[in-house]
Tab-separated table of C-alpha atoms in Angstrom:
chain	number	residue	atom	x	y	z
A	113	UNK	CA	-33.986	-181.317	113.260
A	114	UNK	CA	-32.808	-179.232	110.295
A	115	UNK	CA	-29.276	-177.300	110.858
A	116	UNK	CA	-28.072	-174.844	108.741
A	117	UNK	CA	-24.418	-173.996	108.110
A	118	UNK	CA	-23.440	-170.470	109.041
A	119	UNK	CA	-20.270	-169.706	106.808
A	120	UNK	CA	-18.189	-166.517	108.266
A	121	UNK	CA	-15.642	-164.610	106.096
A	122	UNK	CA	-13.100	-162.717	108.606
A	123	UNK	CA	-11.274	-160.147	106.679
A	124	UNK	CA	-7.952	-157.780	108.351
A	125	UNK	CA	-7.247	-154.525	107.332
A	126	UNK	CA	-3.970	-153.503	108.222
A	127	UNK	CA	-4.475	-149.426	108.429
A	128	UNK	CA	-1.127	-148.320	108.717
A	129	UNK	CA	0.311	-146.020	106.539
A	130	UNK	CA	2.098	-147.509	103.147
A	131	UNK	CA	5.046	-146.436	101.473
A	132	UNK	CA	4.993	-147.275	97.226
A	133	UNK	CA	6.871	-146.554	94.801
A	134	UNK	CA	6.043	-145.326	92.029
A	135	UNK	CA	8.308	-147.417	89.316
A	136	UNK	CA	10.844	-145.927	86.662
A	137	UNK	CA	9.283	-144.999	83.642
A	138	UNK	CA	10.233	-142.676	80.333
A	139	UNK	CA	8.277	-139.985	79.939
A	140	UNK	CA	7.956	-137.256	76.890
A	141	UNK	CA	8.014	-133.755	77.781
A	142	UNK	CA	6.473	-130.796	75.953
A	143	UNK	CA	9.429	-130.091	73.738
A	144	UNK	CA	9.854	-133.606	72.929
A	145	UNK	CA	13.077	-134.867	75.116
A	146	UNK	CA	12.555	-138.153	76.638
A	147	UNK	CA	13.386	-138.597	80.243
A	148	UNK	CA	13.274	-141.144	83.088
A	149	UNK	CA	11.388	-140.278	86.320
A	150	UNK	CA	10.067	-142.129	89.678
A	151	UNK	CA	9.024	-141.093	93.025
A	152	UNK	CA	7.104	-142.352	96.086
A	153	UNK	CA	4.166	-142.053	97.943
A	154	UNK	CA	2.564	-142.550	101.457
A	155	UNK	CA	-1.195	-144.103	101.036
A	156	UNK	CA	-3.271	-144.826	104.121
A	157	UNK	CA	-6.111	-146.917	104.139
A	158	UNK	CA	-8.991	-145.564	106.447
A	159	UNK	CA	-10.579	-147.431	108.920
A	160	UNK	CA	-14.189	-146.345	109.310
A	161	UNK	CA	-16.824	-149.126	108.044
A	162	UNK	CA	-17.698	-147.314	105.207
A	163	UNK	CA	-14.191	-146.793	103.603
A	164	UNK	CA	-13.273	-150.784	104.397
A	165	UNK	CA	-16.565	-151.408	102.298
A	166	UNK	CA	-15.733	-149.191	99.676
A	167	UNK	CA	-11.744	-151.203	99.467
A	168	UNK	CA	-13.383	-154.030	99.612
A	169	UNK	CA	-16.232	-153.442	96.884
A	170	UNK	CA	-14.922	-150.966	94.818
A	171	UNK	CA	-11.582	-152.222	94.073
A	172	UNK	CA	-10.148	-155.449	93.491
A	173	UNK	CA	-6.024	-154.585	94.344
A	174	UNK	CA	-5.976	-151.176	96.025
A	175	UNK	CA	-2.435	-150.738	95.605
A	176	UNK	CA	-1.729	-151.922	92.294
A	177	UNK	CA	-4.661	-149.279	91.110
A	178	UNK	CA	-2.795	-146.872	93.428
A	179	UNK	CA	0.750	-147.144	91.499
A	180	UNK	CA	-0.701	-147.355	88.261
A	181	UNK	CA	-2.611	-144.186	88.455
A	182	UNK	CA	0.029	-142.056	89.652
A	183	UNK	CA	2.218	-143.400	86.583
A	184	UNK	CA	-0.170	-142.466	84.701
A	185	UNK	CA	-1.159	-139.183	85.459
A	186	UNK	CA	2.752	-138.460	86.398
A	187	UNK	CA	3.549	-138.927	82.845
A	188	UNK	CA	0.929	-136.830	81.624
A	189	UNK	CA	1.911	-134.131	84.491
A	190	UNK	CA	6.080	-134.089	82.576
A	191	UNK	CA	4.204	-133.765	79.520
A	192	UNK	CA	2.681	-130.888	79.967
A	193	UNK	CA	6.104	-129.062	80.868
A	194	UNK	CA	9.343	-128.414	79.024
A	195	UNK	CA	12.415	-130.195	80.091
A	196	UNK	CA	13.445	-126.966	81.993
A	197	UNK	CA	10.455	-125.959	83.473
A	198	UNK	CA	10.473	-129.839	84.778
A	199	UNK	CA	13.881	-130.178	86.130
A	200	UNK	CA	12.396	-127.270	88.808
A	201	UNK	CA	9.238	-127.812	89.432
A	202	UNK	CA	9.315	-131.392	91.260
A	203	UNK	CA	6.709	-129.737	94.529
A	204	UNK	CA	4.841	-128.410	91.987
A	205	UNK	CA	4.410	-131.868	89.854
A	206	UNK	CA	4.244	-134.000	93.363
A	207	UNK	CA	1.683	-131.492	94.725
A	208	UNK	CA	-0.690	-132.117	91.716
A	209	UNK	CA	-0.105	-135.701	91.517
A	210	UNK	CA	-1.255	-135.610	95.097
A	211	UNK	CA	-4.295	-133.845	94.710
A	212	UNK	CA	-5.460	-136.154	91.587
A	213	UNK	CA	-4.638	-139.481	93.516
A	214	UNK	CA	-6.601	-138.719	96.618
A	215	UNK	CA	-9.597	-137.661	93.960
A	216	UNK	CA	-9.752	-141.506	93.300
A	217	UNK	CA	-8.568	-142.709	96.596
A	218	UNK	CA	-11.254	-141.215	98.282
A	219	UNK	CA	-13.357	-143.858	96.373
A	220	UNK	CA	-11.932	-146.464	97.565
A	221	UNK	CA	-11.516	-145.984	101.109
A	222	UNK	CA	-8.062	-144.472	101.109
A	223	UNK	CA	-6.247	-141.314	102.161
A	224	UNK	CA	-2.978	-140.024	100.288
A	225	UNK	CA	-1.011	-138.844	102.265
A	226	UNK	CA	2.006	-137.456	100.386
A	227	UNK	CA	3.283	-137.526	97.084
A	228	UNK	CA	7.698	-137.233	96.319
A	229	UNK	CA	9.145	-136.932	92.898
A	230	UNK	CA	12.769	-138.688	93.624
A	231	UNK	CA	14.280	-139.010	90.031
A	232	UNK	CA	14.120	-136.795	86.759
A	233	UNK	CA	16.711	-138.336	84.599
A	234	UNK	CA	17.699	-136.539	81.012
A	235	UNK	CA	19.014	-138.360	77.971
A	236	UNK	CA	23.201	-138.456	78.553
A	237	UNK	CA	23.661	-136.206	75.657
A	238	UNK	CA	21.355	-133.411	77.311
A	239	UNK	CA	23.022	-133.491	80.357
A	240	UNK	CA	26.454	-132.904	78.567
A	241	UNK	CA	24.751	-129.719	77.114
A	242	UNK	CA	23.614	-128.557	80.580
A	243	UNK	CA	27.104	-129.515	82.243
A	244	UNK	CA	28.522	-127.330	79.352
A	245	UNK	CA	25.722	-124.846	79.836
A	246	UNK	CA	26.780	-124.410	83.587
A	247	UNK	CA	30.198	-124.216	83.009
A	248	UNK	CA	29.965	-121.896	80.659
A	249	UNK	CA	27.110	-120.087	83.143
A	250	UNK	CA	30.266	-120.086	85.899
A	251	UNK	CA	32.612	-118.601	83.844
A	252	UNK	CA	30.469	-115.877	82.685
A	253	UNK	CA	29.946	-115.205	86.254
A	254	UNK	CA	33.466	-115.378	87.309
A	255	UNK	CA	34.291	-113.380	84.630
A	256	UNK	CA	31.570	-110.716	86.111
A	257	UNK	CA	33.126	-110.905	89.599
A	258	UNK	CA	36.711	-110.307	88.365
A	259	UNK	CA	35.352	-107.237	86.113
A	260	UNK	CA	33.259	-106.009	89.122
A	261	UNK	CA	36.321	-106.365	91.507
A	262	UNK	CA	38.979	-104.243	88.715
A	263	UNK	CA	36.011	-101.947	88.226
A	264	UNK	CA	35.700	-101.283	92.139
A	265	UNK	CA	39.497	-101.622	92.810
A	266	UNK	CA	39.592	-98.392	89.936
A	267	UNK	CA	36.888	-96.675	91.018
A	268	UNK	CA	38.987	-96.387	94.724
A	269	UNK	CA	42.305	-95.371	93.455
A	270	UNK	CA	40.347	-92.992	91.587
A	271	UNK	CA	38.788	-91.590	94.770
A	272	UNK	CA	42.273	-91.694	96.486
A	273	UNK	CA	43.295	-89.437	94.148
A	274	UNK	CA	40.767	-87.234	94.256
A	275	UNK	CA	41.095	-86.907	97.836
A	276	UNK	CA	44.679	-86.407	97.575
A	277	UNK	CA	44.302	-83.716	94.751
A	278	UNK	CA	41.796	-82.104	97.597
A	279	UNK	CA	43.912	-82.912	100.470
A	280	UNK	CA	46.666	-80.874	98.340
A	281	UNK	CA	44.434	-78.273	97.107
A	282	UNK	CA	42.970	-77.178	101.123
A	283	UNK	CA	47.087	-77.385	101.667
A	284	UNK	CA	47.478	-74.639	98.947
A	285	UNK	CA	44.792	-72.657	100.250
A	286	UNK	CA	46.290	-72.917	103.449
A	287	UNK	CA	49.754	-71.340	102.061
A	288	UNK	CA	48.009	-69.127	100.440
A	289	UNK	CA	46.008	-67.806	103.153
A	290	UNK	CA	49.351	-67.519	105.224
A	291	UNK	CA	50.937	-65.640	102.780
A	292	UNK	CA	48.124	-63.517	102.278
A	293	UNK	CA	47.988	-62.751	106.083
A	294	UNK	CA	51.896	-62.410	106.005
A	295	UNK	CA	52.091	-59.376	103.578
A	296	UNK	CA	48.748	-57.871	105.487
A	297	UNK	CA	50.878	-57.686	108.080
A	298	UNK	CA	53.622	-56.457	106.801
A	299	UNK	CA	51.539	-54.104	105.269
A	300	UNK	CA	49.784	-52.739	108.201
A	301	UNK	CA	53.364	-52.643	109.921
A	302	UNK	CA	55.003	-50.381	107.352
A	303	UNK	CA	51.799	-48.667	107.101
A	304	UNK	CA	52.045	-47.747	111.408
A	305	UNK	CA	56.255	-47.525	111.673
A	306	UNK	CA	57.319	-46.715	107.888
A	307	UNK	CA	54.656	-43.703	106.775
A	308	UNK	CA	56.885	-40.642	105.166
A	309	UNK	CA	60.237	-43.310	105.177
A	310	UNK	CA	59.621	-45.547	102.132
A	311	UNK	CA	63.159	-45.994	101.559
A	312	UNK	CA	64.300	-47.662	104.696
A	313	UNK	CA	61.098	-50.258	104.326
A	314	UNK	CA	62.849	-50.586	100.375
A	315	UNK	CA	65.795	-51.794	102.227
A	316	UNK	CA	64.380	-53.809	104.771
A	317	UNK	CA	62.897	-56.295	101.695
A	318	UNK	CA	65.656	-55.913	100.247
A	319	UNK	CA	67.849	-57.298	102.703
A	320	UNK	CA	65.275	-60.333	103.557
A	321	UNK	CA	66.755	-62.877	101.655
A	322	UNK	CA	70.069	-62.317	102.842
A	323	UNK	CA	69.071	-62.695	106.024
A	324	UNK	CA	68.665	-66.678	105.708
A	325	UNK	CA	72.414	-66.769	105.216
A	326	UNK	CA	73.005	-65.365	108.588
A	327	UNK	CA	73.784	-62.125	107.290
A	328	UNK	CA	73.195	-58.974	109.607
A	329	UNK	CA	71.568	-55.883	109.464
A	330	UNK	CA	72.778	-52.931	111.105
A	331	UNK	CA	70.067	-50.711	112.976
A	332	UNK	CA	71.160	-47.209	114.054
A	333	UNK	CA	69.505	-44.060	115.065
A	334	UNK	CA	69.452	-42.770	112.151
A	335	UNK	CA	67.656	-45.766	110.319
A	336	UNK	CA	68.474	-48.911	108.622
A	337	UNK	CA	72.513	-49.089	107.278
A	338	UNK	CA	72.413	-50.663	104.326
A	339	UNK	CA	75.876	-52.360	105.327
A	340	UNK	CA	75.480	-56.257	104.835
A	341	UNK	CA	78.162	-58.468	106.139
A	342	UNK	CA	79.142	-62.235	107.129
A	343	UNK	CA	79.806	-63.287	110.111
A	344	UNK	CA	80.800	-61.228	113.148
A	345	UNK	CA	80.861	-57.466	112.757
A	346	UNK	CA	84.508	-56.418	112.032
A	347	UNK	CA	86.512	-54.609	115.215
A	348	UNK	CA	87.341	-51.292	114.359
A	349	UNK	CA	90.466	-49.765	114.294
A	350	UNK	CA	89.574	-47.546	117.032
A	351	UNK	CA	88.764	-50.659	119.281
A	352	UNK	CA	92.061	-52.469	118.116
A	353	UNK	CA	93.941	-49.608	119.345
């Protein structure tokens, strides 16, 4: 009889996850300053019957479409930004990039997985600038620092001082208080043991000072002798004899 052929196409998917690159490229940024960037990705082809169809069918080299889109929309992602507002926002560019690839992935049958920005490269002359920039920057803020510490190193002597002037000022009051209760009690003594007999409390202040010298005062029954003298009292002539 009749036999007919039966042709079979056997085709493998390998479903593990894939690490690209995205290649080196210049890109122009919003202010005009030309730059070299790269990164990487992780895509992962899915392995449910309708996504192989879809790789199969929809797309002719899934990973060659891959890298070209993200080059593509990475470049217009730096343009879009100033060459600052790039330099720090590498999670925010990757996490966009991300979101756009998987957008087409979807269609054909694959799952992104994770975008990285590795490399945003200035011009040689720019990055002179921002070495000199940052320099400068780190002076400035040493110079801050050393003004800060003089300004703080001041602003204790200055409360030393003040505490000292107070320390010395409570010290004063303190004399002064002693003083103060000194003559009330002298007071209140000559007022009790000296009313009506002014003149021997005249003699005993006058007499104080010479007192320190280890001068002596006579006392008798009859008062205060205003007889000052050095030394031992003198033997009289009634003793001698």
């Amino acid at each position: 009889g009749v036999q007919w052929p039966f042709a079979q196409l056997v085709r493998v998917r390998d479903v593990r996850e894939h690490t690209m690159d995205i290649m080196p490229q210049s890109v122009i940024t919003k202010d005009n300053v030309e730059i070299s960037v790269d990164g990487v990705m992780w895509v992962r082809p899915a392995a449910e019957e309708d996504a192989i169809k879809r790789t199969f069918y929809n797309i002719d080299d899934w990973k060659r479409a891959v890298i070209q889109l993200a080059m593509t929309n990475l470049r217009q992602e730096f343009g879009d930004l100033t060459l600052d507002e790039s330099l720090v926002a590498r999670e925010t560019i990757a996490t966009n990039l991300k979101a756009t690839l998987g957008a087409f992935a979807v269609e054909w049958g694959l799952t992104v997985s994770k975008v990285e920005i590795r490399l945003i490269d200035p011009p040689e002359d720019i990055k002179r600038a921002m070495h000199k920039q940052k320099t400068a920057e780190q002076e400035r803020r040493s110079m801050r620092l050393l003004a800060t510490g003089e300004y703080e190193a001041a602003e204790q002597k200055k409360l030393a001082a003040i505490q000292r002037a107070e320390g010395d000022r409570e010290a004063a009051i303190k004399i002064a208080e002693g003083q103060a209760e000194a003559i009330r009690l002298v007071n209140e003594s000559a007022e009790r043991y000296f009313v009506g007999n002014a003149q021997s409390l005249k003699q005993i202040e006058m007499v104080e000072a010479s007192m320190k010298d280890n001068t002596k005062v006579i006392l008798t029954d009859k008062g205060i002798t205003p007889t000052l003298f050095l030394g031992d009292l003198p033997v009289t002539d009634a003793k001698r004899r």
